[in-house]
Amino acid sequence: MSKAEVWSGRGPARALRAAVKERVERLSADGPLTLRMIRVGDDPSAQGYARAVQRSCKRAGVRAVMDELPGDSTTDDVVEHVQALNAEAGVDGVLLGFPLAGQVDDAAIVDAIDPAKDVDRLTTAAIGELFAGHTTTGPATAAAVIELLDYYEEPIEGRGVVVVGRSNVVGKPLWAMLQARNATTTVCHSRTVDLPAVTSKAEILVVATGSPGLIGAEHVGSDAVVVDVGTTYRNGTVLGDVDFDAVVERARAVTPVPGGIGPITNYCLMRNLVELVERRSH
Ligand code: NAP
């Protein structure tokens, strides 16, 4: 028998869905909450993400509308579309389906979203609010990590957490969210010298790099909880950043891929939508 407990994301996802659904119902007296998602072109992973978001919306009682823009759209075309949704009263949240097309400026498009409709909390304004400590609401994937730890009653305060990856979507906001919970957090990246020396000291190790199998037994302490955020699609399968078979023999707990952080993420997105609507009505 393996040493580590396997922490599935299904339980936390179910619990979060039930809580979010109840709040969605309460806010839907005058019509359903509406999420508008923008895709540019027909990138298969953006399409897959869009389908997954639609499924989660349906389960949470949220109306999801997909806006598909042509693959040759310019930054101005997409920004104009975002601005139209910002102005539309019946739109509660705007979400971008990444990857957008190669020719457009992702950052300019993200920042065109009205922060009051920024459901994934990726605008500079939303990230600023999080880093300034004015909110603990952040991007859905980072939030899913916190949700998983809370569900399995893993204390965060005062713990030594190492995050591998420093993107605006996962690593950086997760650092801010862990600070808000009083963890002592180290963030590693591709220029970190001697990664195993740092990660093996972590009480909680979170990995979000998109580098399959990066983390082996030598990266992990024997009492560590290991959370794998990585999802790399290769030959029809999805791979995590953690060498699961090695780490499951070493750590105290480990999340699987698929079936770990992924299922929780979209309900964190729905919760962000609910919070935006609740904020507007106060
Ligand atoms: P990203 O923007 O490419 O950032 C990757 C980060 O990992 C960078 O900070 C990079 O360092 C670091 N890194 C890459 N290779 C490394 C290595 N060998 N050693 C140490 N650090 C390394 O990726 P992302 O958007 O954050 O996504 C990360 C992973 O999470 C991907 O697999 C993505 O698919 C997955 N993801 C999953 C969900 C979900 O719902 N489950 C949602 C979002 C993302 P530098 O900064 O030095 O380049």
mmCIF file of C-alpha atoms and ligand atoms in Angstrom, residues 49 140-142 144 164-171 187-192 195 207-212 214-215 228-233 239-241 260-266, ligand 1:
data_model
loop_
_atom_site.group_PDB
_atom_site.id
_atom_site.type_symbol
_atom_site.label_atom_id
_atom_site.label_comp_id
_atom_site.label_asym_id
_atom_site.label_seq_id
_atom_site.Cartn_x
_atom_site.Cartn_y
_atom_site.Cartn_z
ATOM 1 C CA TYR A 49 -11.952 24.884 -21.222
ATOM 2 C CA ALA A 140 -9.940 30.574 -9.576
ATOM 3 C CA THR A 141 -7.016 28.129 -9.768
ATOM 4 C CA ALA A 142 -5.143 29.714 -6.872
ATOM 5 C CA ALA A 144 -8.905 26.066 -5.640
ATOM 6 C CA VAL A 164 6.782 26.306 -7.663
ATOM 7 C CA GLY A 165 5.705 28.688 -10.471
ATOM 8 C CA ARG A 166 5.201 32.455 -10.401
ATOM 9 C CA SER A 167 2.661 33.185 -13.142
ATOM 10 C CA ASN A 168 0.031 35.907 -12.770
ATOM 11 C CA VAL A 169 -2.645 33.227 -13.024
ATOM 12 C CA VAL A 170 -1.472 30.788 -10.326
ATOM 13 C CA GLY A 171 1.825 31.287 -8.478
ATOM 14 C CA VAL A 187 8.040 30.997 -4.448
ATOM 15 C CA CYS A 188 10.351 29.078 -6.812
ATOM 16 C CA HIS A 189 10.702 29.394 -10.594
ATOM 17 C CA SER A 190 12.833 28.260 -13.514
ATOM 18 C CA ARG A 191 15.901 30.155 -12.231
ATOM 19 C CA THR A 192 15.755 28.697 -8.732
ATOM 20 C CA LEU A 195 15.024 23.204 -6.490
ATOM 21 C CA VAL A 207 3.477 22.929 -8.047
ATOM 22 C CA ALA A 208 2.193 24.941 -11.041
ATOM 23 C CA THR A 209 4.769 24.859 -13.824
ATOM 24 C CA GLY A 210 3.373 22.934 -16.800
ATOM 25 C CA SER A 211 6.516 20.764 -16.714
ATOM 26 C CA PRO A 212 5.294 17.144 -16.477
ATOM 27 C CA LEU A 214 9.201 17.800 -12.617
ATOM 28 C CA ILE A 215 8.706 16.896 -8.976
ATOM 29 C CA ASP A 228 -0.236 19.348 -8.226
ATOM 30 C CA VAL A 229 -1.777 22.144 -10.294
ATOM 31 C CA GLY A 230 -0.053 21.143 -13.551
ATOM 32 C CA THR A 231 -2.131 20.031 -16.509
ATOM 33 C CA THR A 232 -0.259 19.272 -19.696
ATOM 34 C CA TYR A 233 -2.230 17.621 -22.515
ATOM 35 C CA LEU A 239 -0.139 15.002 -17.125
ATOM 36 C CA GLY A 240 0.630 16.702 -13.827
ATOM 37 C CA ASP A 241 3.893 18.311 -12.727
ATOM 38 C CA GLY A 260 -7.313 17.011 -8.128
ATOM 39 C CA ILE A 261 -7.348 20.799 -8.435
ATOM 40 C CA GLY A 262 -9.155 20.790 -11.802
ATOM 41 C CA PRO A 263 -12.679 19.899 -10.592
ATOM 42 C CA ILE A 264 -12.556 22.575 -7.860
ATOM 43 C CA THR A 265 -11.384 25.426 -10.099
ATOM 44 C CA ASN A 266 -14.591 26.124 -12.013
HETATM 45 P P1 NAP B 1 3.098 29.579 -16.925
HETATM 46 O O1 NAP B 1 2.533 30.934 -17.095
HETATM 47 O O2 NAP B 1 3.799 28.931 -18.074
HETATM 48 O O3 NAP B 1 4.136 29.651 -15.701
HETATM 49 C C1 NAP B 1 4.910 28.536 -15.355
HETATM 50 C C2 NAP B 1 5.764 28.877 -14.148
HETATM 51 O O4 NAP B 1 6.497 27.719 -13.790
HETATM 52 C C3 NAP B 1 6.775 29.988 -14.395
HETATM 53 O O5 NAP B 1 6.845 30.820 -13.276
HETATM 54 C C4 NAP B 1 8.081 29.244 -14.619
HETATM 55 O O6 NAP B 1 9.235 29.951 -14.198
HETATM 56 C C5 NAP B 1 7.878 28.024 -13.738
HETATM 57 N N1 NAP B 1 8.658 26.877 -14.234
HETATM 58 C C6 NAP B 1 8.583 26.316 -15.468
HETATM 59 N N2 NAP B 1 9.437 25.278 -15.556
HETATM 60 C C7 NAP B 1 10.065 25.195 -14.356
HETATM 61 C C8 NAP B 1 11.076 24.339 -13.822
HETATM 62 N N3 NAP B 1 11.612 23.362 -14.565
HETATM 63 N N4 NAP B 1 11.477 24.559 -12.566
HETATM 64 C C9 NAP B 1 10.945 25.535 -11.799
HETATM 65 N N5 NAP B 1 9.977 26.376 -12.249
HETATM 66 C C10 NAP B 1 9.559 26.201 -13.508
HETATM 67 O O7 NAP B 1 2.014 28.526 -16.444
HETATM 68 P P2 NAP B 1 0.664 28.730 -15.573
HETATM 69 O O8 NAP B 1 -0.380 29.410 -16.394
HETATM 70 O O9 NAP B 1 0.978 29.247 -14.223
HETATM 71 O O10 NAP B 1 0.227 27.210 -15.431
HETATM 72 C C11 NAP B 1 1.038 26.274 -14.752
HETATM 73 C C12 NAP B 1 0.423 24.905 -14.881
HETATM 74 O O11 NAP B 1 -0.844 24.927 -14.228
HETATM 75 C C13 NAP B 1 0.133 24.469 -16.328
HETATM 76 O O12 NAP B 1 0.314 23.081 -16.437
HETATM 77 C C14 NAP B 1 -1.316 24.826 -16.513
HETATM 78 O O13 NAP B 1 -1.946 24.045 -17.510
HETATM 79 C C15 NAP B 1 -1.834 24.493 -15.131
HETATM 80 N N6 NAP B 1 -3.112 25.163 -14.821
HETATM 81 C C16 NAP B 1 -4.091 24.366 -14.311
HETATM 82 C C17 NAP B 1 -5.305 24.917 -14.002
HETATM 83 C C18 NAP B 1 -6.372 24.033 -13.397
HETATM 84 O O14 NAP B 1 -7.495 24.397 -13.332
HETATM 85 N N7 NAP B 1 -6.029 22.853 -12.904
HETATM 86 C C19 NAP B 1 -5.529 26.269 -14.233
HETATM 87 C C20 NAP B 1 -4.488 27.078 -14.692
HETATM 88 C C21 NAP B 1 -3.268 26.504 -14.991
HETATM 89 P P3 NAP B 1 9.697 31.353 -14.869
HETATM 90 O O15 NAP B 1 8.769 32.384 -14.291
HETATM 91 O O16 NAP B 1 11.091 31.524 -14.393
HETATM 92 O O17 NAP B 1 9.559 31.177 -16.332
#
